[in-house]
PDB file of C-alpha atoms in Angstrom:
ATOM      1  CA  MET A  18      43.905 -83.829-165.922  1.00 81.00           C
ATOM      2  CA  ASN A  19      40.723 -82.541-165.502  1.00 85.00           C
ATOM      3  CA  GLU A  20      37.774 -83.966-164.652  1.00 92.00           C
ATOM      4  CA  ILE A  21      35.240 -84.456-167.642  1.00 95.00           C
ATOM      5  CA  ASP A  22      31.607 -84.442-166.928  1.00 95.00           C
ATOM      6  CA  SER A  23      30.118 -83.866-170.438  1.00 97.00           C
ATOM      7  CA  ILE A  24      30.794 -86.314-173.750  1.00 97.00           C
ATOM      8  CA  LEU A  25      30.249 -86.121-177.313  1.00 97.00           C
ATOM      9  CA  LEU A  26      29.533 -89.938-177.587  1.00 97.00           C
ATOM     10  CA  CYS A  27      29.913 -91.230-181.847  1.00 96.00           C
ATOM     11  CA  PRO A  28      28.674 -94.719-182.139  1.00 94.00           C
ATOM     12  CA  ASN A  29      29.051 -96.337-185.433  1.00 93.00           C
ATOM     13  CA  PRO A  30      26.271 -98.216-185.562  1.00 89.00           C
ATOM     14  CA  GLY A  31      27.253-100.768-188.317  1.00 89.00           C
ATOM     15  CA  LYS A  32      29.523-102.116-185.221  1.00 91.00           C
ATOM     16  CA  ASP A  33      27.131-101.436-182.368  1.00 90.00           C
ATOM     17  CA  ARG A  34      24.012-103.487-183.823  1.00 86.00           C
ATOM     18  CA  ASP A  35      20.271-101.070-182.546  1.00 85.00           C
ATOM     19  CA  LEU A  36      22.938 -99.082-179.945  1.00 89.00           C
ATOM     20  CA  THR A  37      23.118-102.686-177.737  1.00 90.00           C
ATOM     21  CA  VAL A  38      26.654-101.385-176.243  1.00 93.00           C
ATOM     22  CA  THR A  39      25.889 -97.528-176.472  1.00 93.00           C
ATOM     23  CA  ALA A  40      22.825 -98.052-174.360  1.00 92.00           C
ATOM     24  CA  ARG A  41      25.015-100.973-172.005  1.00 93.00           C
ATOM     25  CA  LEU A  42      27.627 -97.529-171.960  1.00 95.00           C
ATOM     26  CA  CYS A  43      25.009 -94.717-171.411  1.00 95.00           C
ATOM     27  CA  ALA A  44      23.225 -96.094-168.844  1.00 95.00           C
ATOM     28  CA  LEU A  45      26.401 -96.184-166.840  1.00 96.00           C
ATOM     29  CA  LEU A  46      28.011 -92.941-168.010  1.00 96.00           C
ATOM     30  CA  HIS A  47      23.788 -91.922-166.680  1.00 95.00           C
ATOM     31  CA  GLU A  48      24.499 -93.706-162.768  1.00 96.00           C
ATOM     32  CA  HIS A  49      28.445 -91.005-162.071  1.00 96.00           C
ATOM     33  CA  ASN A  50      26.487 -88.035-163.351  1.00 96.00           C
ATOM     34  CA  ILE A  51      28.097 -87.828-166.948  1.00 97.00           C
ATOM     35  CA  GLN A  52      26.312 -85.725-169.693  1.00 97.00           C
ATOM     36  CA  ILE A  53      26.033 -88.032-173.242  1.00 97.00           C
ATOM     37  CA  ILE A  54      25.435 -86.059-175.961  1.00 97.00           C
ATOM     38  CA  LEU A  55      24.474 -88.202-179.396  1.00 95.00           C
ATOM     39  CA  PRO A  56      24.921 -85.942-182.816  1.00 93.00           C
ATOM     40  CA  ASP A  57      21.721 -86.551-184.639  1.00 90.00           C
ATOM     41  CA  ASP A  58      22.363 -88.139-187.455  1.00 86.00           C
ATOM     42  CA  LEU A  59      23.588 -91.546-185.937  1.00 83.00           C
ATOM     43  CA  CYS A  60      21.188 -91.998-183.372  1.00 80.00           C
ATOM     44  CA  ARG A  61      18.457 -91.870-186.224  1.00 80.00           C
ATOM     45  CA  GLY A  62      15.757 -93.761-185.419  1.00 80.00           C
ATOM     46  CA  TYR A  63      16.743 -95.523-182.364  1.00 78.00           C
ATOM     47  CA  THR A  64      15.426 -94.874-178.646  1.00 80.00           C
ATOM     48  CA  LEU A  65      17.365 -93.515-176.357  1.00 80.00           C
ATOM     49  CA  PRO A  66      16.728 -93.292-173.186  1.00 84.00           C
ATOM     50  CA  ALA A  67      15.536 -89.956-172.014  1.00 86.00           C
ATOM     51  CA  HIS A  68      19.029 -88.172-170.099  1.00 91.00           C
ATOM     52  CA  VAL A  69      20.952 -88.952-173.241  1.00 93.00           C
ATOM     53  CA  LEU A  70      21.116 -85.128-175.553  1.00 94.00           C
ATOM     54  CA  ARG A  71      20.733 -85.591-179.455  1.00 93.00           C
ATOM     55  CA  MET A  72      21.905 -81.846-180.795  1.00 94.00           C
ATOM     56  CA  THR A  73      23.335 -81.508-184.484  1.00 94.00           C
ATOM     57  CA  TRP A  74      27.111 -81.264-184.633  1.00 94.00           C
ATOM     58  CA  PRO A  75      27.976 -78.306-183.608  1.00 95.00           C
ATOM     59  CA  ASP A  76      26.464 -77.581-180.783  1.00 96.00           C
ATOM     60  CA  ALA A  77      27.753 -81.045-179.445  1.00 95.00           C
ATOM     61  CA  ILE A  78      30.589 -80.200-180.243  1.00 95.00           C
ATOM     62  CA  ALA A  79      30.246 -76.544-178.878  1.00 95.00           C
ATOM     63  CA  HIS A  80      29.119 -78.635-175.139  1.00 95.00           C
ATOM     64  CA  ALA A  81      30.662 -81.443-174.856  1.00 97.00           C
ATOM     65  CA  GLN A  82      34.181 -81.932-173.577  1.00 97.00           C
ATOM     66  CA  CYS A  83      35.522 -84.298-175.070  1.00 98.00           C
ATOM     67  CA  MET A  84      34.557 -87.097-177.638  1.00 98.00           C
ATOM     68  CA  VAL A  85      34.283 -90.783-176.785  1.00 98.00           C
ATOM     69  CA  THR A  86      34.469 -93.291-180.393  1.00 97.00           C
ATOM     70  CA  LEU A  87      32.109 -96.260-180.282  1.00 96.00           C
ATOM     71  CA  GLY A  88      33.228 -99.048-183.051  1.00 94.00           C
ATOM     72  CA  GLY A  89      36.363 -99.453-184.744  1.00 92.00           C
ATOM     73  CA  ASP A  90      39.710 -96.646-185.706  1.00 93.00           C
ATOM     74  CA  GLY A  91      37.347 -96.063-188.874  1.00 93.00           C
ATOM     75  CA  THR A  92      34.151 -94.224-186.225  1.00 94.00           C
ATOM     76  CA  LEU A  93      37.308 -93.047-184.513  1.00 96.00           C
ATOM     77  CA  LEU A  94      38.464 -90.874-188.337  1.00 95.00           C
ATOM     78  CA  HIS A  95      35.203 -89.715-188.782  1.00 93.00           C
ATOM     79  CA  GLY A  96      35.026 -87.711-185.585  1.00 94.00           C
ATOM     80  CA  ALA A  97      38.425 -87.119-185.892  1.00 95.00           C
ATOM     81  CA  LYS A  98      38.491 -83.829-187.576  1.00 95.00           C
ATOM     82  CA  ARG A  99      36.018 -81.923-186.305  1.00 96.00           C
ATOM     83  CA  ALA A 100      37.557 -82.878-182.820  1.00 97.00           C
ATOM     84  CA  ALA A 101      40.729 -81.390-183.853  1.00 97.00           C
ATOM     85  CA  GLN A 102      38.501 -77.691-185.418  1.00 96.00           C
ATOM     86  CA  ALA A 103      37.711 -78.202-181.763  1.00 96.00           C
ATOM     87  CA  ASN A 104      40.400 -78.929-179.301  1.00 96.00           C
ATOM     88  CA  LEU A 105      38.074 -81.865-178.102  1.00 97.00           C
ATOM     89  CA  PRO A 106      40.005 -84.815-176.698  1.00 98.00           C
ATOM     90  CA  VAL A 107      39.385 -88.354-177.971  1.00 98.00           C
ATOM     91  CA  ILE A 108      39.068 -91.803-176.665  1.00 97.00           C
ATOM     92  CA  GLY A 109      38.032 -94.572-178.796  1.00 96.00           C
ATOM     93  CA  ILE A 110      36.257 -97.903-177.367  1.00 96.00           C
ATOM     94  CA  ASN A 111      37.082-100.420-179.981  1.00 94.00           C
ATOM     95  CA  LEU A 112      33.934-102.765-181.495  1.00 93.00           C
ATOM     96  CA  GLY A 113      35.712-104.060-184.918  1.00 78.00           C
ATOM     97  CA  THR A 114      38.508-106.165-184.974  1.00 78.00           C
ATOM     98  CA  LEU A 115      42.383-103.591-185.731  1.00 76.00           C
ATOM     99  CA  GLY A 116      41.047-101.955-183.611  1.00 81.00           C
ATOM    100  CA  PHE A 117      44.529-100.558-183.593  1.00 84.00           C
ATOM    101  CA  MET A 118      44.138 -96.879-182.610  1.00 91.00           C
ATOM    102  CA  THR A 119      41.457 -97.732-179.867  1.00 93.00           C
ATOM    103  CA  GLU A 120      42.321 -97.673-176.276  1.00 93.00           C
ATOM    104  CA  LEU A 121      39.283 -98.938-174.991  1.00 94.00           C
ATOM    105  CA  GLU A 122      38.671-103.179-175.835  1.00 92.00           C
ATOM    106  CA  ALA A 123      34.197-103.192-175.439  1.00 91.00           C
ATOM    107  CA  GLY A 124      34.872-105.142-172.673  1.00 92.00           C
ATOM    108  CA  GLU A 125      36.451-102.322-170.696  1.00 94.00           C
ATOM    109  CA  LEU A 126      34.172 -99.955-169.740  1.00 95.00           C
ATOM    110  CA  PRO A 127      34.064 -99.393-166.592  1.00 95.00           C
ATOM    111  CA  GLN A 128      37.895 -97.754-166.995  1.00 96.00           C
ATOM    112  CA  LEU A 129      35.997 -95.008-169.433  1.00 97.00           C
ATOM    113  CA  ILE A 130      34.612 -93.635-166.150  1.00 97.00           C
ATOM    114  CA  ASP A 131      38.151 -93.102-164.465  1.00 96.00           C
ATOM    115  CA  VAL A 132      39.646 -92.098-167.515  1.00 96.00           C
ATOM    116  CA  LEU A 133      36.943 -89.463-167.464  1.00 96.00           C
ATOM    117  CA  ARG A 134      37.436 -88.548-163.967  1.00 96.00           C
ATOM    118  CA  GLY A 135      41.274 -87.356-165.351  1.00 95.00           C
ATOM    119  CA  GLN A 136      43.298 -90.322-165.225  1.00 95.00           C
ATOM    120  CA  TRP A 137      44.584 -89.534-169.176  1.00 96.00           C
ATOM    121  CA  GLN A 138      47.487 -89.053-170.274  1.00 94.00           C
ATOM    122  CA  PRO A 139      47.811 -86.201-174.051  1.00 95.00           C
ATOM    123  CA  ASP A 140      48.254 -88.496-176.908  1.00 95.00           C
ATOM    124  CA  PRO A 141      48.547 -85.235-179.724  1.00 96.00           C
ATOM    125  CA  ARG A 142      48.758 -86.910-183.824  1.00 97.00           C
ATOM    126  CA  MET A 143      49.510 -85.138-186.561  1.00 98.00           C
ATOM    127  CA  MET A 144      47.396 -84.178-189.095  1.00 98.00           C
ATOM    128  CA  LEU A 145      47.431 -83.545-192.543  1.00 98.00           C
ATOM    129  CA  GLU A 146      46.029 -80.769-194.896  1.00 98.00           C
ATOM    130  CA  VAL A 147      44.651 -81.932-198.508  1.00 98.00           C
ATOM    131  CA  THR A 148      44.351 -79.348-200.600  1.00 98.00           C
ATOM    132  CA  LEU A 149      42.992 -80.041-204.770  1.00 98.00           C
ATOM    133  CA  HIS A 150      43.468 -77.243-207.616  1.00 96.00           C
ATOM    134  CA  ARG A 151      42.645 -76.979-210.889  1.00 92.00           C
ATOM    135  CA  ASP A 152      43.585 -73.617-213.233  1.00 90.00           C
ATOM    136  CA  GLY A 153      45.431 -71.886-210.617  1.00 88.00           C
ATOM    137  CA  LYS A 154      41.330 -72.391-208.293  1.00 94.00           C
ATOM    138  CA  GLN A 155      41.729 -74.602-205.391  1.00 96.00           C
ATOM    139  CA  LEU A 156      38.027 -76.740-205.622  1.00 95.00           C
ATOM    140  CA  TYR A 157      38.465 -79.255-202.948  1.00 96.00           C
ATOM    141  CA  GLN A 158      39.838 -78.992-199.116  1.00 97.00           C
ATOM    142  CA  ASP A 159      39.769 -81.959-196.712  1.00 97.00           C
ATOM    143  CA  PHE A 160      42.108 -82.888-193.117  1.00 98.00           C
ATOM    144  CA  ALA A 161      43.104 -86.703-193.145  1.00 98.00           C
ATOM    145  CA  LEU A 162      44.018 -87.957-189.640  1.00 98.00           C
ATOM    146  CA  ASN A 163      45.750 -90.941-191.573  1.00 98.00           C
ATOM    147  CA  ASP A 164      46.113 -90.344-195.432  1.00 98.00           C
ATOM    148  CA  ALA A 165      45.792 -89.446-198.519  1.00 98.00           C
ATOM    149  CA  VAL A 166      46.007 -91.418-201.071  1.00 98.00           C
ATOM    150  CA  LEU A 167      46.286 -90.626-204.928  1.00 97.00           C
ATOM    151  CA  SER A 168      44.847 -93.458-207.594  1.00 94.00           C
ATOM    152  CA  GLY A 169      43.664 -94.785-210.798  1.00 86.00           C
ATOM    153  CA  GLY A 170      40.373 -95.252-208.652  1.00 72.00           C
ATOM    154  CA  PRO A 171      38.205 -99.093-209.257  1.00 65.00           C
ATOM    155  CA  VAL A 172      39.288-100.133-212.811  1.00 66.00           C
ATOM    156  CA  ALA A 173      43.179-100.701-211.690  1.00 66.00           C
ATOM    157  CA  ARG A 174      45.627 -98.805-214.629  1.00 76.00           C
ATOM    158  CA  LEU A 175      48.796 -97.355-214.459  1.00 86.00           C
ATOM    159  CA  ILE A 176      48.678 -93.406-213.688  1.00 92.00           C
ATOM    160  CA  GLU A 177      50.892 -90.525-213.882  1.00 93.00           C
ATOM    161  CA  LEU A 178      51.954 -88.069-211.205  1.00 95.00           C
ATOM    162  CA  GLN A 179      55.110 -85.453-211.110  1.00 95.00           C
ATOM    163  CA  ILE A 180      56.127 -84.792-207.526  1.00 97.00           C
ATOM    164  CA  THR A 181      58.133 -82.117-205.892  1.00 97.00           C
ATOM    165  CA  SER A 182      58.834 -80.721-201.959  1.00 97.00           C
ATOM    166  CA  ASP A 183      58.554 -77.167-201.283  1.00 97.00           C
ATOM    167  CA  ASN A 184      58.344 -76.558-205.532  1.00 94.00           C
ATOM    168  CA  HIS A 185      61.481 -78.825-205.599  1.00 96.00           C
ATOM    169  CA  PRO A 186      61.395 -82.174-207.702  1.00 96.00           C
ATOM    170  CA  LEU A 187      61.144 -84.439-205.933  1.00 95.00           C
ATOM    171  CA  MET A 188      60.317 -88.132-208.282  1.00 93.00           C
ATOM    172  CA  THR A 189      58.215 -89.214-211.079  1.00 93.00           C
ATOM    173  CA  LEU A 190      56.045 -91.718-210.596  1.00 93.00           C
ATOM    174  CA  ALA A 191      53.958 -94.155-212.493  1.00 92.00           C
ATOM    175  CA  GLY A 192      51.786 -96.935-211.170  1.00 92.00           C
ATOM    176  CA  ASP A 193      48.149 -97.808-209.262  1.00 93.00           C
ATOM    177  CA  GLY A 194      49.427 -94.412-207.430  1.00 94.00           C
ATOM    178  CA  LEU A 195      50.597 -93.299-204.188  1.00 97.00           C
ATOM    179  CA  ILE A 196      49.522 -92.924-200.365  1.00 98.00           C
ATOM    180  CA  VAL A 197      50.743 -90.386-198.056  1.00 98.00           C
ATOM    181  CA  ALA A 198      50.510 -90.435-194.443  1.00 98.00           C
ATOM    182  CA  SER A 199      50.919 -88.950-191.361  1.00 98.00           C
ATOM    183  CA  PRO A 200      53.217 -91.210-188.861  1.00 97.00           C
ATOM    184  CA  THR A 201      49.893 -92.048-187.130  1.00 96.00           C
ATOM    185  CA  GLY A 202      49.061 -93.341-191.487  1.00 96.00           C
ATOM    186  CA  SER A 203      52.021 -95.365-191.590  1.00 96.00           C
ATOM    187  CA  THR A 204      50.326 -98.395-189.808  1.00 93.00           C
ATOM    188  CA  ALA A 205      46.915 -98.292-192.247  1.00 93.00           C
ATOM    189  CA  TYR A 206      47.571 -98.824-195.792  1.00 96.00           C
ATOM    190  CA  SER A 207      51.030 -97.776-196.231  1.00 97.00           C
ATOM    191  CA  LEU A 208      52.017-100.120-194.105  1.00 94.00           C
ATOM    192  CA  SER A 209      49.801-102.727-195.855  1.00 94.00           C
ATOM    193  CA  ALA A 210      51.695-101.081-199.704  1.00 95.00           C
ATOM    194  CA  GLY A 211      55.274-102.293-197.976  1.00 95.00           C
ATOM    195  CA  GLY A 212      55.412 -98.708-196.622  1.00 96.00           C
ATOM    196  CA  PRO A 213      57.787 -98.660-192.511  1.00 95.00           C
ATOM    197  CA  MET A 214      56.070 -98.819-189.590  1.00 94.00           C
ATOM    198  CA  ILE A 215      56.383 -95.010-187.779  1.00 95.00           C
ATOM    199  CA  GLU A 216      56.214 -93.976-184.579  1.00 93.00           C
ATOM    200  CA  PRO A 217      53.382 -91.716-183.402  1.00 93.00           C
ATOM    201  CA  SER A 218      54.432 -88.657-181.487  1.00 91.00           C
ATOM    202  CA  ALA A 219      57.195 -88.185-184.678  1.00 94.00           C
ATOM    203  CA  ALA A 220      56.152 -85.619-187.041  1.00 96.00           C
ATOM    204  CA  CYS A 221      57.439 -86.857-190.746  1.00 98.00           C
ATOM    205  CA  LEU A 222      55.240 -87.281-194.248  1.00 98.00           C
ATOM    206  CA  LEU A 223      55.492 -90.853-195.635  1.00 98.00           C
ATOM    207  CA  LEU A 224      54.973 -91.513-199.190  1.00 98.00           C
ATOM    208  CA  THR A 225      54.003 -94.696-199.938  1.00 98.00           C
ATOM    209  CA  PRO A 226      54.290 -95.788-203.737  1.00 96.00           C
ATOM    210  CA  ILE A 227      50.927 -98.285-205.108  1.00 95.00           C
ATOM    211  CA  CYS A 228      52.824-101.045-206.913  1.00 93.00           C
ATOM    212  CA  PRO A 229      55.174 -98.951-208.782  1.00 92.00           C
ATOM    213  CA  HIS A 230      55.623 -99.551-212.326  1.00 88.00           C
ATOM    214  CA  ARG A 231      59.614 -99.484-211.345  1.00 82.00           C
ATOM    215  CA  LEU A 232      62.233-101.245-208.974  1.00 80.00           C
ATOM    216  CA  ASP A 233      64.326 -98.378-207.951  1.00 81.00           C
ATOM    217  CA  ALA A 234      60.488 -95.959-206.347  1.00 85.00           C
ATOM    218  CA  ARG A 235      60.696 -97.234-202.671  1.00 91.00           C
ATOM    219  CA  SER A 236      58.648 -95.171-199.862  1.00 95.00           C
ATOM    220  CA  VAL A 237      60.430 -92.064-198.511  1.00 96.00           C
ATOM    221  CA  LEU A 238      60.344 -89.650-195.403  1.00 97.00           C
ATOM    222  CA  LEU A 239      60.471 -86.419-195.428  1.00 98.00           C
ATOM    223  CA  SER A 240      60.467 -83.337-192.793  1.00 97.00           C
ATOM    224  CA  ALA A 241      57.175 -82.345-191.575  1.00 98.00           C
ATOM    225  CA  ASP A 242      57.785 -78.799-192.784  1.00 97.00           C
ATOM    226  CA  ARG A 243      57.081 -79.995-196.495  1.00 98.00           C
ATOM    227  CA  GLN A 244      55.430 -79.360-198.978  1.00 98.00           C
ATOM    228  CA  LEU A 245      54.164 -81.718-201.302  1.00 98.00           C
ATOM    229  CA  THR A 246      52.813 -81.592-205.072  1.00 98.00           C
ATOM    230  CA  MET A 247      51.249 -84.229-206.732  1.00 97.00           C
ATOM    231  CA  THR A 248      50.122 -83.139-210.647  1.00 96.00           C
ATOM    232  CA  VAL A 249      48.447 -85.857-212.644  1.00 95.00           C
ATOM    233  CA  GLY A 250      49.720 -86.346-216.215  1.00 90.00           C
ATOM    234  CA  ARG A 251      47.875 -85.432-218.761  1.00 76.00           C
ATOM    235  CA  ASN A 252      47.345 -89.526-220.340  1.00 71.00           C
ATOM    236  CA  ALA A 253      44.834 -90.398-217.540  1.00 74.00           C
ATOM    237  CA  GLY A 254      42.752 -88.932-214.400  1.00 79.00           C
ATOM    238  CA  ALA A 255      42.990 -90.569-211.448  1.00 92.00           C
ATOM    239  CA  TRP A 256      40.769 -90.384-207.886  1.00 95.00           C
ATOM    240  CA  LEU A 257      42.260 -88.534-204.894  1.00 97.00           C
ATOM    241  CA  THR A 258      40.165 -90.360-201.644  1.00 97.00           C
ATOM    242  CA  VAL A 259      41.312 -89.205-197.714  1.00 97.00           C
ATOM    243  CA  ASP A 260      41.206 -91.047-195.183  1.00 97.00           C
ATOM    244  CA  GLY A 261      38.822 -93.245-196.617  1.00 93.00           C
ATOM    245  CA  ASN A 262      36.227 -90.824-197.684  1.00 92.00           C
ATOM    246  CA  GLU A 263      34.420 -90.864-200.582  1.00 91.00           C
ATOM    247  CA  ALA A 264      36.935 -90.096-203.772  1.00 94.00           C
ATOM    248  CA  VAL A 265      37.495 -87.524-205.720  1.00 95.00           C
ATOM    249  CA  PRO A 266      37.839 -87.515-209.708  1.00 94.00           C
ATOM    250  CA  LEU A 267      41.633 -85.624-210.570  1.00 94.00           C
ATOM    251  CA  ASP A 268      41.587 -84.429-214.247  1.00 92.00           C
ATOM    252  CA  PRO A 269      44.779 -84.546-215.911  1.00 92.00           C
ATOM    253  CA  GLY A 270      46.629 -81.578-214.711  1.00 92.00           C
ATOM    254  CA  SER A 271      45.295 -81.466-211.863  1.00 95.00           C
ATOM    255  CA  SER A 272      46.963 -81.191-208.098  1.00 96.00           C
ATOM    256  CA  VAL A 273      47.398 -81.764-204.599  1.00 98.00           C
ATOM    257  CA  THR A 274      48.559 -80.428-202.387  1.00 98.00           C
ATOM    258  CA  ILE A 275      49.468 -81.504-199.153  1.00 98.00           C
ATOM    259  CA  LYS A 276      51.217 -80.481-195.616  1.00 98.00           C
ATOM    260  CA  ARG A 277      51.318 -80.804-192.128  1.00 98.00           C
ATOM    261  CA  TRP A 278      47.675 -79.470-190.373  1.00 98.00           C
ATOM    262  CA  THR A 279      48.189 -75.951-188.484  1.00 97.00           C
ATOM    263  CA  ARG A 280      45.670 -78.517-186.193  1.00 97.00           C
ATOM    264  CA  HIS A 281      45.767 -81.617-184.162  1.00 97.00           C
ATOM    265  CA  LEU A 282      44.130 -84.781-182.999  1.00 98.00           C
ATOM    266  CA  THR A 283      44.296 -85.133-179.017  1.00 98.00           C
ATOM    267  CA  LEU A 284      43.815 -88.863-178.557  1.00 97.00           C
ATOM    268  CA  MET A 285      43.226 -90.063-174.784  1.00 96.00           C
ATOM    269  CA  ARG A 286      45.817 -93.114-172.960  1.00 94.00           C
ATOM    270  CA  VAL A 287      45.642 -94.442-169.814  1.00 91.00           C
ATOM    271  CA  LYS A 288      47.768 -97.408-171.296  1.00 79.00           C
ATOM    272  CA  GLN A 289      51.632 -97.716-171.417  1.00 75.00           C
ATOM    273  CA  ASN A 290      53.217 -98.224-174.281  1.00 67.00           C
ATOM    274  CA  ALA A 291      50.571 -97.925-176.352  1.00 70.00           C
ATOM    275  CA  PHE A 292      51.987 -97.765-179.261  1.00 76.00           C
ATOM    276  CA  LEU A 293      54.664-100.106-178.988  1.00 74.00           C
ATOM    277  CA  ASP A 294      52.348-102.744-176.950  1.00 75.00           C
ATOM    278  CA  ARG A 295      49.478-102.714-180.313  1.00 73.00           C
ATOM    279  CA  ILE A 296      52.027-103.307-182.721  1.00 77.00           C
ATOM    280  CA  SER A 297      52.702-106.505-181.443  1.00 73.00           C
ATOM    281  CA  ARG A 298      49.772-107.710-179.787  1.00 71.00           C
ATOM    282  CA  LYS A 299      47.830-106.529-183.601  1.00 66.00           C
ATOM    283  CA  LEU A 300      50.097-106.486-186.311  1.00 68.00           C
ATOM    284  CA  SER A 301      52.165-109.805-185.704  1.00 65.00           C
TER     285      SER A 301
END
């Protein structure tokens, strides 16, 4: 791969207290003449070396050749949509607990220099396009690397969903909700709800019911070419959460359409058999 000499660094102040690791990484990158750009909203209130450029997100995206996230899986998810829209490859450095999508650990910072010198392989990840409609009008749209979740909200209550695939009836679900996950998201919330693990290189849509109120409701695996529509029953509302972001209320009769996004996220990989290794080390 080509060498990279300008990076968009996305730290998580909640994981990196006082941006201590961020400062250490900036010093390392500066030694190797790599330009560092930080988005304004992620470093506001912190003092950083003069060689670190602060920019708005649009300017930072335009000037960088890749994105480096410093935190955990949530930090990487936060930047995934912007990176995919700009075709920026992403590498994550884990400062959290699980770090299933991140590639390097905090003690492996020097390895990032080798990565930026071209020693990495692309790992394309399918993403989801999520759209909310009500009375024929589009009210909301977002994009997910992991999943979209329809649930009853903070108070546990039964919700009803009519689910179709390419306008053909698929199932009627009553329960706490439904997770629609990408292969990447199969090892997140869906796994905890009893869904299967899917190798990230696969192309498919995974539906996993959350505490369904029937014995035969199980996970369903569909082709990535399908378009799913979930319509909320008339007796109660629900909530939509995309990649763990702020929940969006769903009125009775609202419908959520989910399909494969035309764009994808490219993760930068340096370790062989990374997915199988992560299952063994982090999920066992």
